[in-house]
PDB file of C-alpha atoms in Angstrom:
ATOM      1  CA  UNK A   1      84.285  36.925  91.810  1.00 73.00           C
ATOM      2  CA  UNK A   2      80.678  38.595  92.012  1.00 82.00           C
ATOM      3  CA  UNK A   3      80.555  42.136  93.686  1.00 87.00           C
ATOM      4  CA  UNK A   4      78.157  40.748  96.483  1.00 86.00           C
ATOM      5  CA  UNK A   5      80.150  37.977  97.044  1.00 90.00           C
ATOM      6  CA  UNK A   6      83.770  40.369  97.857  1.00 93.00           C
ATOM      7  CA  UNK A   7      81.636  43.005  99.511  1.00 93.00           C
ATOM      8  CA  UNK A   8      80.552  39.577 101.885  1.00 94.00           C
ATOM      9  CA  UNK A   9      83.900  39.381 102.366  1.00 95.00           C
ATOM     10  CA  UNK A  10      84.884  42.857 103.657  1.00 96.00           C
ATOM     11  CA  UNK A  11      81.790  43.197 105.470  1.00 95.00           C
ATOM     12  CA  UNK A  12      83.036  40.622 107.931  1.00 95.00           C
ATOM     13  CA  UNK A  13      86.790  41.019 107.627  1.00 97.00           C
ATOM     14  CA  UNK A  14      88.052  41.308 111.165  1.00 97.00           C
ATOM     15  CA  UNK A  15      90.979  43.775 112.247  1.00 98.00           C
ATOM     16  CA  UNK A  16      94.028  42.532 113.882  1.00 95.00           C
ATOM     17  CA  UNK A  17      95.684  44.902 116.255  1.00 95.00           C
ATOM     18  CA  UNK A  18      98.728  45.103 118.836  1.00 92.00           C
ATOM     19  CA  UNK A  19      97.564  45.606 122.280  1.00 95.00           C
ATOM     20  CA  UNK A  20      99.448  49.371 122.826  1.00 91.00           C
ATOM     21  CA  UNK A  21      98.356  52.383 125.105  1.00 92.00           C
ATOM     22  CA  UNK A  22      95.228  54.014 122.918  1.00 94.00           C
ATOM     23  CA  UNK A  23      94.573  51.589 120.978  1.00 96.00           C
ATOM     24  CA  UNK A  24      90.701  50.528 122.593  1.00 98.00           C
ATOM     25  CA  UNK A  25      89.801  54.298 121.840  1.00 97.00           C
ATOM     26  CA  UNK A  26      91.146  54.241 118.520  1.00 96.00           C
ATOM     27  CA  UNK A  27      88.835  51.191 117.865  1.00 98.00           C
ATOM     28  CA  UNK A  28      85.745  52.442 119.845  1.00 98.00           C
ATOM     29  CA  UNK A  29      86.048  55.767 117.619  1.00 97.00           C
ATOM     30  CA  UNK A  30      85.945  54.434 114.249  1.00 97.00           C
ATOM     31  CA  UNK A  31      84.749  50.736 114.443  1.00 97.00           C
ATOM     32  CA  UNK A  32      81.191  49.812 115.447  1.00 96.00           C
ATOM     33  CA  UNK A  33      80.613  46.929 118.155  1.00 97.00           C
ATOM     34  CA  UNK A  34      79.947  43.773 116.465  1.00 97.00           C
ATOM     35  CA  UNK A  35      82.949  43.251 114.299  1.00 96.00           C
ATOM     36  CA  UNK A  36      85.678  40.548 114.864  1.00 98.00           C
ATOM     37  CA  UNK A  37      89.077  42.132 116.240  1.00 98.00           C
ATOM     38  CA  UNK A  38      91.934  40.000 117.126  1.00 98.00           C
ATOM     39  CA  UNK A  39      94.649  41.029 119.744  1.00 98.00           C
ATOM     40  CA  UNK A  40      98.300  39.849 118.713  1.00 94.00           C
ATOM     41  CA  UNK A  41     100.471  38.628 121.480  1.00 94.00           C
ATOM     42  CA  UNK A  42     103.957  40.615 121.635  1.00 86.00           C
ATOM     43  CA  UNK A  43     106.940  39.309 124.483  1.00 84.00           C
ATOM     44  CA  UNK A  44     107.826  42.926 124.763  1.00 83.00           C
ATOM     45  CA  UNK A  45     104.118  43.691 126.170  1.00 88.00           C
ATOM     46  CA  UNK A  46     103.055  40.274 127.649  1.00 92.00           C
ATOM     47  CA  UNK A  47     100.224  38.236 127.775  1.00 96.00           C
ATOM     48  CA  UNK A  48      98.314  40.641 130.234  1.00 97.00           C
ATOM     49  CA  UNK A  49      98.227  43.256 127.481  1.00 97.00           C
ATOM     50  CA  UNK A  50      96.573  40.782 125.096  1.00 97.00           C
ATOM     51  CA  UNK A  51      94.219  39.466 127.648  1.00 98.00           C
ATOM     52  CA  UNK A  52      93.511  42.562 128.600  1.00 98.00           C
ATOM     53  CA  UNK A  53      92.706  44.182 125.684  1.00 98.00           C
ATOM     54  CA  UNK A  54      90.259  41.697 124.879  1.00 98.00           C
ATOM     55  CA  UNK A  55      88.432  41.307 127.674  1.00 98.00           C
ATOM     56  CA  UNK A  56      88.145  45.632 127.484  1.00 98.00           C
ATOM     57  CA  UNK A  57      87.037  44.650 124.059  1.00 98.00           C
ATOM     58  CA  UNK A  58      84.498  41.985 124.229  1.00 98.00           C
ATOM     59  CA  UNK A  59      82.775  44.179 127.201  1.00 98.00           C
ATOM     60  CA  UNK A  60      82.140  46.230 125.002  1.00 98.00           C
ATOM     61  CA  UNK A  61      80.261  44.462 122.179  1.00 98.00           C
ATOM     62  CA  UNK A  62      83.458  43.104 119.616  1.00 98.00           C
ATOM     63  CA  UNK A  63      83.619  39.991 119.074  1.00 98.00           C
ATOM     64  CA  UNK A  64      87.589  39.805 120.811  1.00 98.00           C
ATOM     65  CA  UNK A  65      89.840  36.724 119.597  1.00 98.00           C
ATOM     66  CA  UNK A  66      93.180  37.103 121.940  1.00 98.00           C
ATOM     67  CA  UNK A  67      96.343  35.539 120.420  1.00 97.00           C
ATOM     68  CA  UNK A  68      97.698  32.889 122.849  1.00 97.00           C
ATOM     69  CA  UNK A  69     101.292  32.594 121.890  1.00 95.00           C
ATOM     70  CA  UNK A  70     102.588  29.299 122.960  1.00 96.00           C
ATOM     71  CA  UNK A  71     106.190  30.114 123.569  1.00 95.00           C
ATOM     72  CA  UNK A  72     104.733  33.063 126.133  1.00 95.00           C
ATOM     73  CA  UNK A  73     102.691  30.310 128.401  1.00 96.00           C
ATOM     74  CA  UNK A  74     104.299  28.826 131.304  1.00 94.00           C
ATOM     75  CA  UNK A  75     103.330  25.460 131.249  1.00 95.00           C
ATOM     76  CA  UNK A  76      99.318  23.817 131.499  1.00 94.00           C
ATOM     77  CA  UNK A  77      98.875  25.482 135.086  1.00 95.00           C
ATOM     78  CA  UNK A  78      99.050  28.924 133.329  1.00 96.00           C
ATOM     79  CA  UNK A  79      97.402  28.040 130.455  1.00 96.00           C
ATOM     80  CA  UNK A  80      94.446  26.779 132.689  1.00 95.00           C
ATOM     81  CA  UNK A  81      94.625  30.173 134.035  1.00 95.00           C
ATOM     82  CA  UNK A  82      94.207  31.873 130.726  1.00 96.00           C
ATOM     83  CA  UNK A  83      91.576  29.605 129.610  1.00 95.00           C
ATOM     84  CA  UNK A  84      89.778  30.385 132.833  1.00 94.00           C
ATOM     85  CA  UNK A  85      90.047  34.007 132.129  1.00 95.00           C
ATOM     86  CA  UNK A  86      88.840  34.561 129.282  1.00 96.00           C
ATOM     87  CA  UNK A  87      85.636  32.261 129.092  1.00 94.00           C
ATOM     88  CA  UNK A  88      84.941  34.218 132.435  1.00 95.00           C
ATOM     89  CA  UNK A  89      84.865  37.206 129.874  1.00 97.00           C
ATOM     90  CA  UNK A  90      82.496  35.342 127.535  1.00 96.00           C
ATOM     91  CA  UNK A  91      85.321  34.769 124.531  1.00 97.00           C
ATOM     92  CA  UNK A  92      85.085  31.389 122.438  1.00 95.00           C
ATOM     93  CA  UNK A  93      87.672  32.228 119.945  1.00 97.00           C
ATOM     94  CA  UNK A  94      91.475  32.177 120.251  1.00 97.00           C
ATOM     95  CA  UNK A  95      94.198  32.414 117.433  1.00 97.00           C
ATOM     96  CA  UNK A  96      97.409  30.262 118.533  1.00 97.00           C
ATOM     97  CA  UNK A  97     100.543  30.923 117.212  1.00 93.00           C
ATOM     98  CA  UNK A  98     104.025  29.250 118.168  1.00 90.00           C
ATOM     99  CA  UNK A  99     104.908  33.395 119.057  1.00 88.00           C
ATOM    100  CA  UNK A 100     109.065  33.929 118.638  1.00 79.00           C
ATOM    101  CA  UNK A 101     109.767  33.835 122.591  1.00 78.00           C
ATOM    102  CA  UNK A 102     113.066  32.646 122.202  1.00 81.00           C
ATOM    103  CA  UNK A 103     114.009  30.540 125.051  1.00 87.00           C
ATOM    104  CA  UNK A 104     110.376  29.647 125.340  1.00 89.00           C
ATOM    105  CA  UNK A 105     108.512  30.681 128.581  1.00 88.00           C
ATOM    106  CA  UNK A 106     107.921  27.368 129.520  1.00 86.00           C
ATOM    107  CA  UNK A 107     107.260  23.782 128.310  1.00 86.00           C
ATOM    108  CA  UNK A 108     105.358  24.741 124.993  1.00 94.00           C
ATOM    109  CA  UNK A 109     107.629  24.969 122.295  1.00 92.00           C
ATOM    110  CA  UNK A 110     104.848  25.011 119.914  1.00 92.00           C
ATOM    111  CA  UNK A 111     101.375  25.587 119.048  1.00 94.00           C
ATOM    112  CA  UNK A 112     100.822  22.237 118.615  1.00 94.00           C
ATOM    113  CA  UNK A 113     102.381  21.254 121.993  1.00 95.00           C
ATOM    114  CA  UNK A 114      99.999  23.923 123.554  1.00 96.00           C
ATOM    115  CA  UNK A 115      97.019  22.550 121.277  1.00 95.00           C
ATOM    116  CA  UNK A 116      97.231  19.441 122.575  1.00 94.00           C
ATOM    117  CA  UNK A 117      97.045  20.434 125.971  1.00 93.00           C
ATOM    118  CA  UNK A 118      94.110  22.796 125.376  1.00 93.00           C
ATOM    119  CA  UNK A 119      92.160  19.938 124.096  1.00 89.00           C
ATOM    120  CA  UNK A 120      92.715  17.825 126.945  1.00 87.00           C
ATOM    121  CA  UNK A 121      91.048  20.381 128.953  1.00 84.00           C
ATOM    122  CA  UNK A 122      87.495  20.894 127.206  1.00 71.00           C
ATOM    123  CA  UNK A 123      87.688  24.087 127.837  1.00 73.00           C
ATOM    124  CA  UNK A 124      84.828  26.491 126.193  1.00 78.00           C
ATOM    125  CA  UNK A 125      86.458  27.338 123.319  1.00 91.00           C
ATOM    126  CA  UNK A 126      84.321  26.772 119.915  1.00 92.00           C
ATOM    127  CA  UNK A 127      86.521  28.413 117.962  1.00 96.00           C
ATOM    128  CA  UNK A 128      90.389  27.945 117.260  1.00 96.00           C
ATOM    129  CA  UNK A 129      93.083  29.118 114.851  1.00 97.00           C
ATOM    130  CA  UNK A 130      96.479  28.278 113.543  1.00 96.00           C
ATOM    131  CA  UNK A 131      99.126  30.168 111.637  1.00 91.00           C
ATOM    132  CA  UNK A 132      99.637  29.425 107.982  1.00 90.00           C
ATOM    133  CA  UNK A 133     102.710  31.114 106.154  1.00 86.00           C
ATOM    134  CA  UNK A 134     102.095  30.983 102.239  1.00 86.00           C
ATOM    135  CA  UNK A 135     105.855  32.483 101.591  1.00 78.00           C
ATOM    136  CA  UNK A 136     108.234  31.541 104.011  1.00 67.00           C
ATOM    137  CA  UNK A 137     109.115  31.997 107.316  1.00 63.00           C
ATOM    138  CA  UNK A 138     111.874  34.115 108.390  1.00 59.00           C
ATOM    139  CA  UNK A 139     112.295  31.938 111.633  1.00 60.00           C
ATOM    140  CA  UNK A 140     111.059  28.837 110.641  1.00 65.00           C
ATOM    141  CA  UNK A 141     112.242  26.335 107.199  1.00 61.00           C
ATOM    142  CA  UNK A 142     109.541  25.596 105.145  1.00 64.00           C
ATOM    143  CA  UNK A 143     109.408  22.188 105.522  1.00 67.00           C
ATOM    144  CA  UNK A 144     108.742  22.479 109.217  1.00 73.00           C
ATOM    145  CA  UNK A 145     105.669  25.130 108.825  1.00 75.00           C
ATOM    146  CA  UNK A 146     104.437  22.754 106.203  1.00 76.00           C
ATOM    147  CA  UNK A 147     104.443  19.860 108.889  1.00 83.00           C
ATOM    148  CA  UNK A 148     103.488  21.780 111.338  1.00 84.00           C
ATOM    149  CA  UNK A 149     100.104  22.730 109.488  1.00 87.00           C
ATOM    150  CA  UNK A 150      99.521  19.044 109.224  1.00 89.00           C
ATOM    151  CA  UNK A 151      99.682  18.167 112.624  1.00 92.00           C
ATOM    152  CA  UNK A 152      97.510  20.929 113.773  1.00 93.00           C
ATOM    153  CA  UNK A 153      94.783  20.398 111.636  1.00 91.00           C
ATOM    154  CA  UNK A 154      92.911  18.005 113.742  1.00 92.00           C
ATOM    155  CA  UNK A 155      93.184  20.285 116.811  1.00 94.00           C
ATOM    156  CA  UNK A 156      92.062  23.790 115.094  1.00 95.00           C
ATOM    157  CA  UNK A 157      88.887  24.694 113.296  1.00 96.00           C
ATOM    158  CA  UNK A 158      90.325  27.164 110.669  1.00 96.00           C
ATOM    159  CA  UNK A 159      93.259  28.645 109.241  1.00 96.00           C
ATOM    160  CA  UNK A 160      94.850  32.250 109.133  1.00 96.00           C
ATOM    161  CA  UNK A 161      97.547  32.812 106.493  1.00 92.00           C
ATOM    162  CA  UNK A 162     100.376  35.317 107.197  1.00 86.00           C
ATOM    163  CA  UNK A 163     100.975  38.351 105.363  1.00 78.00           C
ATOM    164  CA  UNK A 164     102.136  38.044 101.403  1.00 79.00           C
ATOM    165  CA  UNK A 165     102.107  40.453  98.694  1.00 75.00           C
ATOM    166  CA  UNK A 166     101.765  37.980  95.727  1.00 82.00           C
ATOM    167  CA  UNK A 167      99.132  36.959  94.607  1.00 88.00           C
ATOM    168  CA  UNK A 168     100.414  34.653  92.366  1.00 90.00           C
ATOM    169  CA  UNK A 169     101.900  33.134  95.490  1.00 88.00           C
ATOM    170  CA  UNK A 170      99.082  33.039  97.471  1.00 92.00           C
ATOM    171  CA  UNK A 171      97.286  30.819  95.084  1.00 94.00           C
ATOM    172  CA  UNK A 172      99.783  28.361  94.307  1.00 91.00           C
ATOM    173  CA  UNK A 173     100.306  27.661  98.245  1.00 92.00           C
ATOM    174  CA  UNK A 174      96.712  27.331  98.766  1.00 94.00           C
ATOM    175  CA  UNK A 175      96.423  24.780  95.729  1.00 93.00           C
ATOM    176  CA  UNK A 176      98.970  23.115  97.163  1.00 91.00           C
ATOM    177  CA  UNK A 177      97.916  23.184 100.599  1.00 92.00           C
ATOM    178  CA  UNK A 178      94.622  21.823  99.742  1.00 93.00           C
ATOM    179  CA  UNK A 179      95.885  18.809  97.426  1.00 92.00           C
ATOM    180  CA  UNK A 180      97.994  17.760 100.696  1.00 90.00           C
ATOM    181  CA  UNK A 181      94.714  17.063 102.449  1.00 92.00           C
ATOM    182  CA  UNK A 182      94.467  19.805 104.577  1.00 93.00           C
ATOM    183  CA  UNK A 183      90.425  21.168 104.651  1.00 94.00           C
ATOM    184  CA  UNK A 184      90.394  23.816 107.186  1.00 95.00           C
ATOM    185  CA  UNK A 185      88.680  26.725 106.474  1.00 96.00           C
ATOM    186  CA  UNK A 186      91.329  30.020 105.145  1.00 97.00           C
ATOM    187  CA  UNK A 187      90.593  33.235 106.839  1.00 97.00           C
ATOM    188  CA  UNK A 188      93.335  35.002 104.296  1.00 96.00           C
ATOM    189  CA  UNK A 189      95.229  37.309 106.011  1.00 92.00           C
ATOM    190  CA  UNK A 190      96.361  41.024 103.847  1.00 89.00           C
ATOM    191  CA  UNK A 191      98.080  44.675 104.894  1.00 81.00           C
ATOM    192  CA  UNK A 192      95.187  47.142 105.415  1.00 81.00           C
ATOM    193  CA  UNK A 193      96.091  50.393 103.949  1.00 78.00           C
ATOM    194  CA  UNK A 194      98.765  51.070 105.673  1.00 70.00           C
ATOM    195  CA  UNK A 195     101.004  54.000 106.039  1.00 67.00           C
ATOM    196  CA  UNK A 196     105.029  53.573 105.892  1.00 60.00           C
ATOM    197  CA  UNK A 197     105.828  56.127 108.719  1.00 60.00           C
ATOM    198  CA  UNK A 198     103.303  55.206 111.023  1.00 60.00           C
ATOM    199  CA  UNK A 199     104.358  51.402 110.243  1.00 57.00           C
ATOM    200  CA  UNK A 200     107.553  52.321 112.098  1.00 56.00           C
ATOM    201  CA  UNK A 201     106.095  53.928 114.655  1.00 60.00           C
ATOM    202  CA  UNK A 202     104.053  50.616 115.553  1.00 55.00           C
ATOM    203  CA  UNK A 203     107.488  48.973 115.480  1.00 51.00           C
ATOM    204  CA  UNK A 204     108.805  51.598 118.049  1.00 53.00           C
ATOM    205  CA  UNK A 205     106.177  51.325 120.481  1.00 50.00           C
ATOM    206  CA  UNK A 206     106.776  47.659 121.369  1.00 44.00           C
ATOM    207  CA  UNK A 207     110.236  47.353 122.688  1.00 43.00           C
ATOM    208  CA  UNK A 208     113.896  47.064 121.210  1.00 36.00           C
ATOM    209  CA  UNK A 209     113.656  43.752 120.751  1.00 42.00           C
ATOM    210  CA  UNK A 210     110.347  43.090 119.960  1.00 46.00           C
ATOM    211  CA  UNK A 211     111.063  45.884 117.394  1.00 40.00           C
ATOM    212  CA  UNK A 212     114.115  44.181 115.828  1.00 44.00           C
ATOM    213  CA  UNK A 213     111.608  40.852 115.307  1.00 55.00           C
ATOM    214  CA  UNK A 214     108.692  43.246 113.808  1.00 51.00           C
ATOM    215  CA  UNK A 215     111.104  44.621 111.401  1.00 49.00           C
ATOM    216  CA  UNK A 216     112.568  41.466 110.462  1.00 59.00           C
ATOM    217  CA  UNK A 217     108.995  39.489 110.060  1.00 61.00           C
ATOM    218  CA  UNK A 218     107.761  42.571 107.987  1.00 57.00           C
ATOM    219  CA  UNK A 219     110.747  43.169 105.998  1.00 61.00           C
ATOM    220  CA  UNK A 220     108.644  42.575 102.913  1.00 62.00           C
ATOM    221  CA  UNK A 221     105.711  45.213 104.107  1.00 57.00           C
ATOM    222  CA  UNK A 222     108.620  47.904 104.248  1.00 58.00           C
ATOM    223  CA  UNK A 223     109.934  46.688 100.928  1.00 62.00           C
ATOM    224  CA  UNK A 224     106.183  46.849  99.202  1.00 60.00           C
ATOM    225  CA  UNK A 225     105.232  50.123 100.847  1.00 57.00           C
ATOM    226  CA  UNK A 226     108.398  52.035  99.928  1.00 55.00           C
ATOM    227  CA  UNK A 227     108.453  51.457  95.933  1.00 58.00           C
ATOM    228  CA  UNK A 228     106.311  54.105  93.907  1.00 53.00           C
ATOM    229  CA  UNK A 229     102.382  53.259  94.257  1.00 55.00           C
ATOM    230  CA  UNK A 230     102.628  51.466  97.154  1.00 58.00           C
ATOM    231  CA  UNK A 231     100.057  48.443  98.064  1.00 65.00           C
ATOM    232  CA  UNK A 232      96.662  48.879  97.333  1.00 78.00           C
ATOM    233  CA  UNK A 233      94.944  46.200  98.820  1.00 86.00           C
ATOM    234  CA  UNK A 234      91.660  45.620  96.577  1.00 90.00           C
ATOM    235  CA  UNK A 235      94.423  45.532  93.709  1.00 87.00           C
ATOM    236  CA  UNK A 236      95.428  42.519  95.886  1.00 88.00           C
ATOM    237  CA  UNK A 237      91.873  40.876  95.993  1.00 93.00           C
ATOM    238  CA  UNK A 238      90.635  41.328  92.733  1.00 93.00           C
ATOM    239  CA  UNK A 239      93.830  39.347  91.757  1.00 92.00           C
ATOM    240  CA  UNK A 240      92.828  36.496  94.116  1.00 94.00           C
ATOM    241  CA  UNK A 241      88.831  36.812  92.427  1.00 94.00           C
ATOM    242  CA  UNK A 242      89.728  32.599  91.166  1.00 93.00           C
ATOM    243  CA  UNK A 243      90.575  31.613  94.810  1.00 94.00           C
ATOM    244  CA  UNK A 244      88.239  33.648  96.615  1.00 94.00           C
ATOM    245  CA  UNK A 245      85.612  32.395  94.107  1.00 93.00           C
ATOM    246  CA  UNK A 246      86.636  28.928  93.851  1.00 95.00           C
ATOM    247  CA  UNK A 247      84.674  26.443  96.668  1.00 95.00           C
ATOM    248  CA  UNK A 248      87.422  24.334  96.947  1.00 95.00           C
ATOM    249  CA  UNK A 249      90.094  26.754  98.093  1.00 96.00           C
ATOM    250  CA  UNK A 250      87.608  27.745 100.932  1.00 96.00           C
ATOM    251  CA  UNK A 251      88.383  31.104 101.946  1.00 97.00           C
ATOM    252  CA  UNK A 252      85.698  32.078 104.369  1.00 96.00           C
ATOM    253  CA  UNK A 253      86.849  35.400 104.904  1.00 96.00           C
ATOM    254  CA  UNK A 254      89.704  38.317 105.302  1.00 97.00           C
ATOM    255  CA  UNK A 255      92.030  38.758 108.084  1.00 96.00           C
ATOM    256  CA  UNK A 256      93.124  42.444 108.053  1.00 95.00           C
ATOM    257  CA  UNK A 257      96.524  43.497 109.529  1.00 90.00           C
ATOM    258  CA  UNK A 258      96.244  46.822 110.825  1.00 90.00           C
ATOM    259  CA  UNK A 259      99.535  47.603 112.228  1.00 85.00           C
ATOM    260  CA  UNK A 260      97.059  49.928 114.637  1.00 89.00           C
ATOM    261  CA  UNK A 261      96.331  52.366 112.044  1.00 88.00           C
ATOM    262  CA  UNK A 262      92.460  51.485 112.408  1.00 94.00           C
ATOM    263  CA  UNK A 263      90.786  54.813 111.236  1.00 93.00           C
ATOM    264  CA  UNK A 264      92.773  54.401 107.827  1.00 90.00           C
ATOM    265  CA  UNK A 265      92.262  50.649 107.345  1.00 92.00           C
ATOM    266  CA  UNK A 266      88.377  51.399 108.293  1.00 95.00           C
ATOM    267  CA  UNK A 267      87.816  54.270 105.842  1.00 94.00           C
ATOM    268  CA  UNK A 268      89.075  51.858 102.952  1.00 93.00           C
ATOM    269  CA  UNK A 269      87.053  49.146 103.932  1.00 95.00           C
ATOM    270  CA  UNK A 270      83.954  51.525 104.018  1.00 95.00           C
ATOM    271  CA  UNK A 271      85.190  53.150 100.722  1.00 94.00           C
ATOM    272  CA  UNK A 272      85.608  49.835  98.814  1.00 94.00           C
ATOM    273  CA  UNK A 273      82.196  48.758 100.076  1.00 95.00           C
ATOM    274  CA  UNK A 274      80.294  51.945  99.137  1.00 94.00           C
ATOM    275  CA  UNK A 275      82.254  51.341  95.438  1.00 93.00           C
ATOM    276  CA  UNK A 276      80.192  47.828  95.211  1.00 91.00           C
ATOM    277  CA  UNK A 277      77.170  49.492  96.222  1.00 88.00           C
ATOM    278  CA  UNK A 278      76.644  48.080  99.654  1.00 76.00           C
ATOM    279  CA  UNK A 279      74.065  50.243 100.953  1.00 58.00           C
ATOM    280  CA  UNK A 280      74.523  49.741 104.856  1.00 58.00           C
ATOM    281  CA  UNK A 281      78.469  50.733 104.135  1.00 60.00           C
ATOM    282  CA  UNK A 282      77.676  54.619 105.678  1.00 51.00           C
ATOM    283  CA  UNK A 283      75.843  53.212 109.061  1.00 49.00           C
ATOM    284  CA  UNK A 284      79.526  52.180 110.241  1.00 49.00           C
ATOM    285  CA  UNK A 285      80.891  54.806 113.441  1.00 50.00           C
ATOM    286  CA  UNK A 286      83.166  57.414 111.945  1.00 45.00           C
TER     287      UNK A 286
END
């Protein structure tokens, strides 16, 4: 993969972030308006949070893609409500997950049952994206997340794959994803450069329970960030250079977990840019 071509790539990579106490100033500080930031959507901090948060953000120049959990929406009277909301606030994108509210809030079960709803509506939404898991689930068998992909394709305009350390991995699932017919765009989803402590503070901050899912969805990001060296995440990329470089895989651009820690994840993304030479890499806010 040519240097322009990855430094493309990071130049748009968007940030996703959990919707805690500090977290607009953290982004206000250290990102400049303009980029795409995506708010997750936690049970432990509700739907306000990540509404919220977005709106906050969007006023003030990002481009704001809330998370609209399905399992955290009451039914199509809420979800009217939402929709409402936030094309009030001028956002056209949305990320749905299925979310892990476990009994469900309401009558969505899963993304797809909220999906179809959504459509239904028309509501001003140009932009919409679905969950992709290239290892497994820890909730969910494989076979269903494979179906599940399927039947959302129709209703979604892109993809965003879950966090995986491999690769190797990430290749083979993409391969396979695309022989199956599936032709959404892949925003691919990595770990910024992330911390270990300040991981489990993140964890901390977002309720017991809440917590005990974080820890058990990122049992791998633990594992990876404990053993000597760590994760260096343009290690990661230049061992994807094939896929990212390869038309028919169609990744159209990064997804960046942040776990929050936005100054860190920033100052790499601004490091690896100003190692490929991009020369607008030192107008960013610091």
């Amino acid at each position: 993969m040519s240097a322009s071509a990855l430094g493309s790539l990071l130049t748009s990579a968007r940030y996703e972030i959990l919707p805690t106490s500090g977290i607009i100033d953290r982004i206000t500080d250290h990102v400049a308006p303009g980029r795409t930031i995506t708010v997750t959507a936690s049970a432990g901090l509700g739907l306000d949070a990540t509404l919220s948060t977005a709106e906050q953000l969007q006023a003030l120049g990002y481009d704001a893609v809330p998370h609209i959990a399905a399992r955290m929406v009451q039914g199509r009277t809420e979800l009217t409500e939402i929709i409402d909301r936030i094309g009030h606030a001028g956002i056209d994108t949305i990320f749905v997950p299925a979310g892990d509210a476990t009994p469900p809030a309401g009558g969505y079960a899963s993304a797809l049952d909220l999906l179809v709803d959504l459509t239904s509506m028309a509501p001003p939404i140009s932009r919409i994206g679905v969950s992709a898991y290239p290892e497994s689930h820890p909730l969910i068998p494989d076979d269903v997340t494979v179906q599940a992909m399927w039947d959302k394709r129709d209703y979604a305009t892109h993809i965003v794959s879950n966090l995986c350390f491999d690769p190797g991995v990430v290749s083979t699932w993409l391969a396979r994803v695309r022989a199956r017919g599936i032709e959404l765009p892949l925003i691919l989803g990595i770990p910024g450069k992330v911390e270990l402590a300040k991981l489990a503070k993140v964890a901390a901050k977002i309720g017991v329970g809440e917590s005990t899912r974080f820890l058990r969805k990122n049992t791998g990001t633990f594992t990876r960030m404990a053993r000597p060296g760590g994760y260096n995440p343009r290690k990661f990329l230049d061992r994807l250079s094939p896929v990212l470089a390869d038309p028919y895989m169609d990744v159209s651009g990064l997804h960046i977990y942040t776990f929050n820690q936005v100054k860190d994840t920033e100052a790499w993304r601004r490091k690896q840019l100003e190692l490929l030479g991009d020369p607008d890499s030192s107008s960013i806010v610091s």
